[in-house]
Amino acid sequence: MTARRGEIAVIGAGLAGCLTACFLARRGYAVALYERRPDPRTGSVERGRSINLALSERGLDALRRIGLDEQVMTDALPMRGRMIHPVEGEPQFQSYSAAGDRAINSISRGALNNALLDAAAALPGVRIAFDHRLVGLDPTNGALTFDTPEGTVTASATVVLGADGAGSAVRGQLLAHGLLTESVDFLDYGYKELTLPPLGGDFALDPDALHIWPRGTSMMIALPNPDRSFTCTLFWPTHGTASFASLGSPAAIERHFAQHYPDVVPLAPNLVDDYQHNPVGVLGTVRCTPWQADGRVGLLGDAAHAIVPFYGQGANCAFEDVVELDRCLDECGDDWSATLPLFQRRRQENAEAIARMALTNFVEMRDKVASPVFQLGRRVEHALERALPGRYVSQYELVSFSTTPYAEVRRRVRRQHRVLGALAGGAALLLVGVAGAVLGRGRRA
């Protein structure tokens, strides 16, 4: 079944949906891009929902393919490592790469979304419908039903692609039709956004780093913005005596931050207002299978495999989905009934791999980065990378600075660790043997 002459409906005009529309339009498809929200280019951003993205090589690779990378990067700020803020003492910088020359890029989600919307809207064959909330989908024929401010609207499409995020309405429709199973594993942590405005017209913190305040049971990060502010995200349990719910009054908020984040307090004049009025977001991992129904309806990005944000790979992974979907269309001659199953086979293992790595990285960022043992391990890794260029590469570099499939990253890192373990064991046995020989000669003497 080829759909080149039929309209493709992409549900969700967020990052993944807009990029998908761009790739499909370049292939000659007519694309209808539906979004439940108003046009974000003309409205205001919902308070506390403008979390920055860490754009890295996988996302940049996708943007290069549509000629948008240079434009996007003009608003990006490179972060070459982590700046660890202890409760007491000076912050410590930890480089992301062995040579210190590689960076992930802080960029506003809204600015990137607007750039992709503009790019999609400029392509022939793309039409965008805002204020269209999907409430009905017939997977057998592509019939769509939307709630809009003007009432119910119906449409149809040859193929329907759900790129509408972790709470995907398309996935919900497939679930209601009994066409997939899903699991959503929520963390008992949520997040709240805070802001550090410019200080004296300049950045209040070093803009070349992603700042982390690791506190064991909680964590805060901060990413720089082009206006010289920082967007902070506080991660904390959602329930219990030490949680978002435990700070009710301005005085309690001020006492908590003075105790646990003392260097932040003088830099955050709106701390109490942000804390009291910005919402608490949820964090979770979405898994479902299959990702498609009858080669007519498919899921990609967070709609298929939402992950927690602790590796900075959510958007990068979704962008890589779009690249792989385009590659599958090439290989299948634009036969969607073959393309969508192939896409799932290619991507599902990788989506699961980065989901697991993101969960593990939360523990690392929250509990380990301030540990001397962890820091020694990072220095050893960087020394190995310099000594064995291309042969030993850390997991972080493979994830953030390459397009090596996520599942292959995990396999390669396990192989590297096994080799190092064997070498360390062999060295230990050699030392024991040498010591034994020396002691034996000493006794004979």
Short mmCIF file of C-alpha atoms in Angstrom, two decimals:
data_model
loop_
_atom_site.label_atom_id
_atom_site.label_comp_id
_atom_site.label_asym_id
_atom_site.label_seq_id
_atom_site.Cartn_x
_atom_site.Cartn_y
_atom_site.Cartn_z
CA MET A 1 0.00 0.00 0.00
CA THR A 2 1.62 3.22 -1.09
CA ALA A 3 0.30 6.50 0.22
CA ARG A 4 2.23 8.99 -1.84
CA ARG A 5 -0.97 10.47 -3.35
CA GLY A 6 -2.93 10.34 -0.09
CA GLU A 7 -2.68 12.78 2.78
CA ILE A 8 -0.64 11.76 5.82
CA ALA A 9 -2.05 12.97 9.15
CA VAL A 10 0.54 13.76 11.80
CA ILE A 11 -1.05 14.22 15.21
CA GLY A 12 0.94 16.56 17.40
CA ALA A 13 2.80 19.68 16.27
CA GLY A 14 5.51 19.41 18.88
CA LEU A 15 9.14 18.70 18.11
CA ALA A 16 8.71 15.20 16.69
CA GLY A 17 5.53 15.99 14.79
CA CYS A 18 6.94 19.07 13.08
CA LEU A 19 10.14 17.29 12.13
CA THR A 20 8.10 14.37 10.76
CA ALA A 21 6.05 16.77 8.65
CA CYS A 22 9.25 18.29 7.24
CA PHE A 23 10.72 14.90 6.29
CA LEU A 24 7.47 13.66 4.72
CA ALA A 25 6.87 16.87 2.76
CA ARG A 26 10.37 16.60 1.32
CA ARG A 27 9.42 13.14 0.08
CA GLY A 28 6.46 14.62 -1.80
CA TYR A 29 3.66 13.75 0.61
CA ALA A 30 0.71 15.97 1.42
CA VAL A 31 0.77 16.35 5.21
CA ALA A 32 -1.91 17.51 7.63
CA LEU A 33 -0.35 18.48 10.97
CA TYR A 34 -2.91 18.59 13.80
CA GLU A 35 -2.26 20.16 17.20
CA ARG A 36 -4.60 20.34 20.21
CA ARG A 37 -3.09 23.61 21.49
CA PRO A 38 -3.25 27.08 19.91
CA ASP A 39 -0.36 28.17 17.73
CA PRO A 40 2.57 28.52 20.19
CA ARG A 41 4.15 31.18 18.00
CA THR A 42 1.34 33.60 18.82
CA GLY A 43 0.47 32.62 22.40
CA SER A 44 2.21 32.68 25.75
CA VAL A 45 4.14 29.75 27.20
CA GLU A 46 2.42 27.94 30.04
CA ARG A 47 4.11 28.90 33.28
CA GLY A 48 6.69 26.41 34.48
CA ARG A 49 6.60 24.33 31.29
CA SER A 50 9.53 25.72 29.29
CA ILE A 51 12.11 23.13 30.30
CA ASN A 52 15.27 23.49 28.26
CA LEU A 53 16.51 20.73 26.02
CA ALA A 54 20.03 19.35 25.79
CA LEU A 55 20.44 19.03 22.03
CA SER A 56 23.24 16.65 21.09
CA GLU A 57 24.54 14.80 18.03
CA ARG A 58 21.49 12.64 17.34
CA GLY A 59 19.21 15.64 17.24
CA LEU A 60 21.67 17.72 15.25
CA ASP A 61 22.05 14.90 12.71
CA ALA A 62 18.29 15.02 12.06
CA LEU A 63 18.29 18.81 11.75
CA ARG A 64 21.21 18.74 9.31
CA ARG A 65 19.20 16.52 6.99
CA ILE A 66 16.61 19.28 6.52
CA GLY A 67 19.13 22.14 6.58
CA LEU A 68 17.94 23.55 9.90
CA ASP A 69 20.94 22.89 12.14
CA GLU A 70 22.75 26.20 11.65
CA GLN A 71 19.60 28.24 12.28
CA VAL A 72 18.77 26.31 15.45
CA MET A 73 22.30 26.50 16.78
CA THR A 74 22.32 30.29 16.68
CA ASP A 75 20.09 30.18 19.78
CA ALA A 76 21.95 27.32 21.48
CA LEU A 77 24.46 27.56 24.30
CA PRO A 78 27.15 24.83 24.42
CA MET A 79 27.69 23.12 27.77
CA ARG A 80 31.04 21.33 27.93
CA GLY A 81 30.50 19.57 31.23
CA ARG A 82 28.76 19.39 34.57
CA MET A 83 29.30 21.93 37.33
CA ILE A 84 28.68 20.17 40.64
CA HIS A 85 27.46 22.39 43.49
CA PRO A 86 28.05 20.95 46.99
CA VAL A 87 26.19 22.28 50.02
CA GLU A 88 29.49 23.71 51.24
CA GLY A 89 32.62 24.56 49.28
CA GLU A 90 33.34 25.57 45.72
CA PRO A 91 31.63 24.09 42.64
CA GLN A 92 33.60 21.46 40.72
CA PHE A 93 33.63 21.13 36.93
CA GLN A 94 33.47 17.68 35.27
CA SER A 95 34.14 17.67 31.53
CA TYR A 96 31.83 15.63 29.30
CA SER A 97 34.63 14.56 26.95
CA ALA A 98 38.21 13.43 27.40
CA ALA A 99 39.60 16.39 25.45
CA GLY A 100 37.13 18.86 26.93
CA ASP A 101 36.16 20.02 23.43
CA ARG A 102 32.71 18.44 23.04
CA ALA A 103 29.47 19.93 24.29
CA ILE A 104 25.78 19.33 24.54
CA ASN A 105 23.66 22.34 23.71
CA SER A 106 21.12 24.11 25.88
CA ILE A 107 18.17 25.30 23.82
CA SER A 108 14.67 26.46 24.59
CA ARG A 109 12.04 23.87 23.76
CA GLY A 110 9.74 26.66 22.63
CA ALA A 111 12.30 28.27 20.34
CA LEU A 112 13.13 24.92 18.72
CA ASN A 113 9.47 24.06 18.31
CA ASN A 114 8.77 27.42 16.66
CA ALA A 115 11.68 26.98 14.25
CA LEU A 116 10.39 23.55 13.25
CA LEU A 117 6.84 24.85 12.88
CA ASP A 118 8.05 27.61 10.58
CA ALA A 119 10.06 25.12 8.55
CA ALA A 120 7.07 22.77 8.18
CA ALA A 121 4.67 25.58 7.30
CA ALA A 122 7.02 26.82 4.58
CA LEU A 123 7.04 23.49 2.75
CA PRO A 124 4.55 22.85 -0.07
CA GLY A 125 1.90 20.31 0.78
CA VAL A 126 1.86 20.93 4.54
CA ARG A 127 -1.21 22.35 6.25
CA ILE A 128 -1.36 22.92 10.00
CA ALA A 129 -4.55 22.90 12.07
CA PHE A 130 -4.28 24.21 15.64
CA ASP A 131 -6.92 23.85 18.38
CA HIS A 132 -7.72 20.36 17.07
CA ARG A 133 -7.91 17.79 19.88
CA LEU A 134 -8.16 14.22 18.64
CA VAL A 135 -11.16 12.45 20.21
CA GLY A 136 -11.81 9.69 17.69
CA LEU A 137 -9.81 7.49 15.33
CA ASP A 138 -10.91 4.54 13.23
CA PRO A 139 -7.69 2.61 12.59
CA THR A 140 -9.26 0.61 9.76
CA ASN A 141 -9.89 3.58 7.46
CA GLY A 142 -8.03 6.57 8.94
CA ALA A 143 -11.20 8.47 9.90
CA LEU A 144 -10.41 11.20 12.44
CA THR A 145 -12.62 13.20 14.81
CA PHE A 146 -11.48 16.39 16.52
CA ASP A 147 -12.88 18.75 19.11
CA THR A 148 -12.26 22.36 18.10
CA PRO A 149 -13.48 25.76 19.35
CA GLU A 150 -15.95 25.74 16.43
CA GLY A 151 -17.28 22.29 17.29
CA THR A 152 -16.61 18.75 16.06
CA VAL A 153 -14.50 18.39 12.92
CA THR A 154 -13.98 15.18 10.96
CA ALA A 155 -11.19 14.30 8.55
CA SER A 156 -9.51 11.27 7.03
CA ALA A 157 -6.00 10.26 6.09
CA THR A 158 -4.31 7.44 4.27
CA VAL A 159 -1.83 7.07 7.13
CA VAL A 160 -2.04 8.47 10.68
CA LEU A 161 1.14 9.07 12.67
CA GLY A 162 0.92 9.77 16.40
CA ALA A 163 3.68 12.15 17.46
CA ASP A 164 1.62 13.61 20.28
CA GLY A 165 3.78 12.94 23.30
CA ALA A 166 3.72 10.76 26.37
CA GLY A 167 -0.03 11.24 26.86
CA SER A 168 -0.69 10.39 23.21
CA ALA A 169 -4.31 10.51 22.10
CA VAL A 170 -3.42 8.26 19.15
CA ARG A 171 -1.98 5.65 21.48
CA GLY A 172 -5.10 6.00 23.61
CA GLN A 173 -7.32 5.34 20.61
CA LEU A 174 -5.33 2.24 19.63
CA LEU A 175 -5.56 1.05 23.22
CA ALA A 176 -9.32 1.60 23.24
CA HIS A 177 -9.60 -0.50 20.06
CA GLY A 178 -7.61 -3.30 21.69
CA LEU A 179 -4.77 -2.92 19.20
CA LEU A 180 -1.91 -2.47 21.65
CA THR A 181 -0.86 -2.92 25.25
CA GLU A 182 0.90 -0.27 27.28
CA SER A 183 2.63 0.25 30.59
CA VAL A 184 3.39 3.59 32.21
CA ASP A 185 5.90 3.43 35.06
CA PHE A 186 5.81 6.67 37.02
CA LEU A 187 8.67 7.68 39.28
CA ASP A 188 7.75 8.80 42.77
CA TYR A 189 9.60 11.98 41.81
CA GLY A 190 8.22 15.06 40.10
CA TYR A 191 9.79 18.26 38.84
CA LYS A 192 9.25 21.97 39.32
CA GLU A 193 10.75 24.77 37.29
CA LEU A 194 12.54 27.74 38.87
CA THR A 195 14.38 30.67 37.29
CA LEU A 196 17.69 32.42 37.95
CA PRO A 197 17.52 35.81 36.20
CA PRO A 198 20.61 37.63 34.89
CA LEU A 199 22.81 39.14 37.59
CA GLY A 200 24.05 42.60 36.78
CA GLY A 201 23.20 42.01 33.13
CA ASP A 202 25.28 38.82 32.92
CA PHE A 203 24.91 35.13 33.71
CA ALA A 204 24.62 34.42 37.44
CA LEU A 205 26.51 31.14 36.90
CA ASP A 206 29.03 29.79 34.40
CA PRO A 207 27.07 29.45 31.12
CA ASP A 208 29.44 26.82 29.72
CA ALA A 209 28.17 24.08 32.01
CA LEU A 210 25.08 22.17 33.03
CA HIS A 211 24.81 22.89 36.74
CA ILE A 212 23.84 20.13 39.17
CA TRP A 213 23.03 20.29 42.86
CA PRO A 214 23.09 16.58 43.88
CA ARG A 215 21.42 16.03 47.24
CA GLY A 216 20.75 12.29 47.41
CA THR A 217 16.98 12.36 47.86
CA SER A 218 16.62 15.42 45.65
CA MET A 219 18.44 17.15 42.83
CA MET A 220 18.35 20.42 40.97
CA ILE A 221 19.81 21.25 37.57
CA ALA A 222 20.19 24.54 35.71
CA LEU A 223 20.68 25.23 31.99
CA PRO A 224 21.64 28.60 30.49
CA ASN A 225 19.41 30.68 28.20
CA PRO A 226 20.36 33.24 25.52
CA ASP A 227 18.83 36.05 27.64
CA ARG A 228 21.48 35.23 30.30
CA SER A 229 19.00 33.62 32.67
CA PHE A 230 19.07 30.01 33.81
CA THR A 231 16.16 27.60 33.76
CA CYS A 232 16.35 25.44 36.88
CA THR A 233 14.52 22.19 37.38
CA LEU A 234 14.07 20.79 40.88
CA PHE A 235 13.50 17.04 41.12
CA TRP A 236 11.99 15.87 44.39
CA PRO A 237 9.63 13.17 45.66
CA THR A 238 5.95 13.96 45.19
CA HIS A 239 4.86 12.57 48.56
CA GLY A 240 6.21 12.22 52.07
CA THR A 241 7.79 14.37 54.72
CA ALA A 242 10.59 15.47 52.38
CA SER A 243 8.74 16.25 49.18
CA PHE A 244 7.11 19.02 47.18
CA ALA A 245 4.06 18.69 49.41
CA SER A 246 6.08 19.33 52.57
CA LEU A 247 6.83 23.00 51.88
CA GLY A 248 3.67 24.99 52.42
CA SER A 249 4.68 28.47 53.52
CA PRO A 250 7.14 31.05 52.15
CA ALA A 251 9.20 30.72 55.31
CA ALA A 252 9.44 26.93 54.92
CA ILE A 253 10.50 27.31 51.28
CA GLU A 254 13.19 29.83 52.19
CA ARG A 255 14.49 27.67 55.07
CA HIS A 256 14.68 24.57 52.89
CA PHE A 257 16.63 26.26 50.10
CA ALA A 258 18.93 28.06 52.57
CA GLN A 259 19.78 24.67 54.08
CA HIS A 260 20.11 22.55 50.92
CA TYR A 261 20.83 25.03 48.09
CA PRO A 262 22.44 27.99 49.88
CA ASP A 263 24.25 29.35 46.81
CA VAL A 264 20.97 29.51 44.86
CA VAL A 265 19.01 31.68 47.30
CA PRO A 266 20.77 35.02 46.57
CA LEU A 267 20.48 34.35 42.81
CA ALA A 268 16.73 33.61 42.79
CA PRO A 269 14.70 36.69 43.78
CA ASN A 270 11.47 35.03 42.62
CA LEU A 271 12.18 31.71 44.33
CA VAL A 272 9.11 31.63 46.58
CA ASP A 273 6.74 32.82 43.84
CA ASP A 274 8.12 30.27 41.34
CA TYR A 275 7.89 27.48 43.89
CA GLN A 276 4.34 28.29 44.93
CA HIS A 277 2.87 28.89 41.48
CA ASN A 278 4.77 26.69 39.01
CA PRO A 279 3.17 23.25 38.64
CA VAL A 280 4.74 19.94 39.61
CA GLY A 281 5.26 17.79 36.53
CA VAL A 282 5.24 14.00 36.47
CA LEU A 283 8.08 11.74 35.37
CA GLY A 284 7.64 8.31 33.89
CA THR A 285 8.55 5.75 31.26
CA VAL A 286 5.99 4.74 28.62
CA ARG A 287 6.24 1.38 26.90
CA CYS A 288 3.76 -0.06 24.43
CA THR A 289 3.56 -2.68 21.73
CA PRO A 290 2.96 -2.81 18.86
CA TRP A 291 3.78 0.71 17.69
CA GLN A 292 1.56 0.39 14.63
CA ALA A 293 -1.75 -1.02 13.43
CA ASP A 294 -2.18 -2.57 10.00
CA GLY A 295 0.45 -0.37 8.40
CA ARG A 296 -2.01 2.54 8.58
CA VAL A 297 -1.53 4.02 12.06
CA GLY A 298 1.87 4.42 13.70
CA LEU A 299 3.48 5.92 16.79
CA LEU A 300 6.85 7.60 17.18
CA GLY A 301 8.76 9.65 19.73
CA ASP A 302 7.30 9.92 23.22
CA ALA A 303 3.97 8.61 21.96
CA ALA A 304 5.66 5.22 21.50
CA HIS A 305 8.39 5.28 24.16
CA ALA A 306 8.52 8.25 26.53
CA ILE A 307 11.54 8.27 28.85
CA VAL A 308 12.64 10.23 31.91
CA PRO A 309 14.80 13.29 31.11
CA PHE A 310 17.99 12.41 32.98
CA TYR A 311 20.17 11.64 29.97
CA GLY A 312 18.96 14.63 27.98
CA GLN A 313 17.95 12.27 25.17
CA GLY A 314 14.15 12.56 24.92
CA ALA A 315 14.06 14.97 21.98
CA ASN A 316 17.25 13.55 20.49
CA CYS A 317 15.77 10.06 20.52
CA ALA A 318 12.52 11.28 18.96
CA PHE A 319 14.44 13.08 16.20
CA GLU A 320 16.39 9.89 15.56
CA ASP A 321 13.03 8.09 15.19
CA VAL A 322 12.14 10.44 12.35
CA VAL A 323 15.44 9.77 10.60
CA GLU A 324 14.90 6.02 10.92
CA LEU A 325 11.30 6.29 9.66
CA ASP A 326 12.60 8.13 6.59
CA ARG A 327 15.23 5.44 6.08
CA CYS A 328 12.59 2.70 6.33
CA LEU A 329 10.43 4.47 3.75
CA ASP A 330 13.43 4.45 1.40
CA GLU A 331 14.05 0.75 1.93
CA CYS A 332 10.37 -0.18 1.57
CA GLY A 333 9.68 1.98 -1.48
CA ASP A 334 7.16 4.10 0.48
CA ASP A 335 5.07 1.04 1.25
CA TRP A 336 3.67 1.98 4.66
CA SER A 337 2.41 -1.51 5.46
CA ALA A 338 6.04 -2.66 5.32
CA THR A 339 7.58 0.55 6.67
CA LEU A 340 5.81 0.80 10.02
CA PRO A 341 6.57 -2.77 11.21
CA LEU A 342 10.19 -2.39 10.05
CA PHE A 343 10.46 0.92 11.90
CA GLN A 344 9.37 -0.73 15.14
CA ARG A 345 11.80 -3.60 14.71
CA ARG A 346 14.65 -1.14 14.16
CA ARG A 347 13.81 1.24 17.00
CA GLN A 348 12.16 -0.63 19.85
CA GLU A 349 15.34 -2.21 21.22
CA ASN A 350 17.09 1.16 21.07
CA ALA A 351 14.20 2.95 22.78
CA GLU A 352 14.31 0.43 25.61
CA ALA A 353 18.08 0.82 25.92
CA ILE A 354 17.96 4.61 26.36
CA ALA A 355 15.00 4.28 28.73
CA ARG A 356 17.10 2.11 31.02
CA MET A 357 20.17 4.34 30.70
CA ALA A 358 18.10 7.42 31.56
CA LEU A 359 16.82 5.82 34.75
CA THR A 360 20.34 4.80 35.73
CA ASN A 361 21.65 8.29 35.01
CA PHE A 362 19.13 9.76 37.46
CA VAL A 363 20.80 7.83 40.28
CA GLU A 364 24.21 8.94 38.99
CA MET A 365 23.27 12.62 38.86
CA ARG A 366 21.39 12.60 42.15
CA ASP A 367 23.72 10.44 44.26
CA LYS A 368 27.11 9.79 42.64
CA VAL A 369 28.52 12.81 40.78
CA ALA A 370 29.78 14.41 44.02
CA SER A 371 31.49 11.20 45.15
CA PRO A 372 35.33 11.13 45.00
CA VAL A 373 35.12 7.51 43.84
CA PHE A 374 32.84 8.46 40.94
CA GLN A 375 35.08 11.38 40.01
CA LEU A 376 38.15 9.12 40.02
CA GLY A 377 36.29 6.70 37.74
CA ARG A 378 35.56 9.52 35.28
CA ARG A 379 39.21 10.57 35.24
CA VAL A 380 40.26 6.98 34.56
CA GLU A 381 37.72 6.74 31.71
CA HIS A 382 39.02 9.95 30.14
CA ALA A 383 42.61 8.71 30.49
CA LEU A 384 41.66 5.48 28.71
CA GLU A 385 39.95 7.43 25.94
CA ARG A 386 43.09 9.49 25.40
CA ALA A 387 45.33 6.42 25.51
CA LEU A 388 43.07 4.29 23.28
CA PRO A 389 41.38 6.75 20.91
CA GLY A 390 38.45 5.18 19.10
CA ARG A 391 38.95 1.86 20.88
CA TYR A 392 37.75 2.88 24.33
CA VAL A 393 34.85 5.34 24.36
CA SER A 394 32.76 6.14 27.41
CA GLN A 395 29.02 5.54 27.48
CA TYR A 396 28.33 9.26 27.79
CA GLU A 397 30.34 10.09 24.68
CA LEU A 398 28.72 7.31 22.68
CA VAL A 399 25.23 8.45 23.69
CA SER A 400 25.71 12.20 23.36
CA PHE A 401 28.37 12.65 20.68
CA SER A 402 27.65 9.84 18.22
CA THR A 403 24.74 8.21 16.43
CA THR A 404 25.74 4.71 17.52
CA PRO A 405 22.44 2.90 18.19
CA TYR A 406 21.57 3.03 21.88
CA ALA A 407 21.39 -0.75 22.20
CA GLU A 408 24.83 -1.09 20.61
CA VAL A 409 26.14 1.53 23.06
CA ARG A 410 25.09 -0.68 25.97
CA ARG A 411 26.62 -3.76 24.39
CA ARG A 412 29.89 -1.99 23.60
CA VAL A 413 30.20 -0.52 27.09
CA ARG A 414 29.63 -3.96 28.65
CA ARG A 415 32.36 -5.41 26.39
CA GLN A 416 34.76 -2.64 27.38
CA HIS A 417 34.08 -3.20 31.07
CA ARG A 418 34.61 -6.95 30.71
CA VAL A 419 37.97 -6.39 29.00
CA LEU A 420 39.04 -3.91 31.66
CA GLY A 421 37.92 -6.30 34.38
CA ALA A 422 39.94 -9.12 32.82
CA LEU A 423 42.99 -6.88 32.47
CA ALA A 424 42.66 -5.71 36.07
CA GLY A 425 42.30 -9.32 37.24
CA GLY A 426 45.32 -10.39 35.21
CA ALA A 427 47.39 -7.53 36.60
CA ALA A 428 46.38 -8.49 40.13
CA LEU A 429 47.39 -12.14 39.54
CA LEU A 430 50.71 -11.00 38.05
CA LEU A 431 51.43 -8.87 41.10
CA VAL A 432 50.56 -11.77 43.41
CA GLY A 433 52.88 -14.04 41.42
CA VAL A 434 55.73 -11.56 41.52
CA ALA A 435 55.27 -11.00 45.24
CA GLY A 436 55.26 -14.75 45.84
CA ALA A 437 58.45 -15.22 43.87
CA VAL A 438 60.19 -12.44 45.75
CA LEU A 439 59.10 -13.82 49.11
CA GLY A 440 60.21 -17.31 48.08
CA ARG A 441 63.70 -16.08 47.19
CA GLY A 442 63.83 -14.21 50.48
CA ARG A 443 63.10 -17.36 52.48
CA ARG A 444 65.71 -19.40 50.54
CA ALA A 445 68.28 -16.71 51.15
#
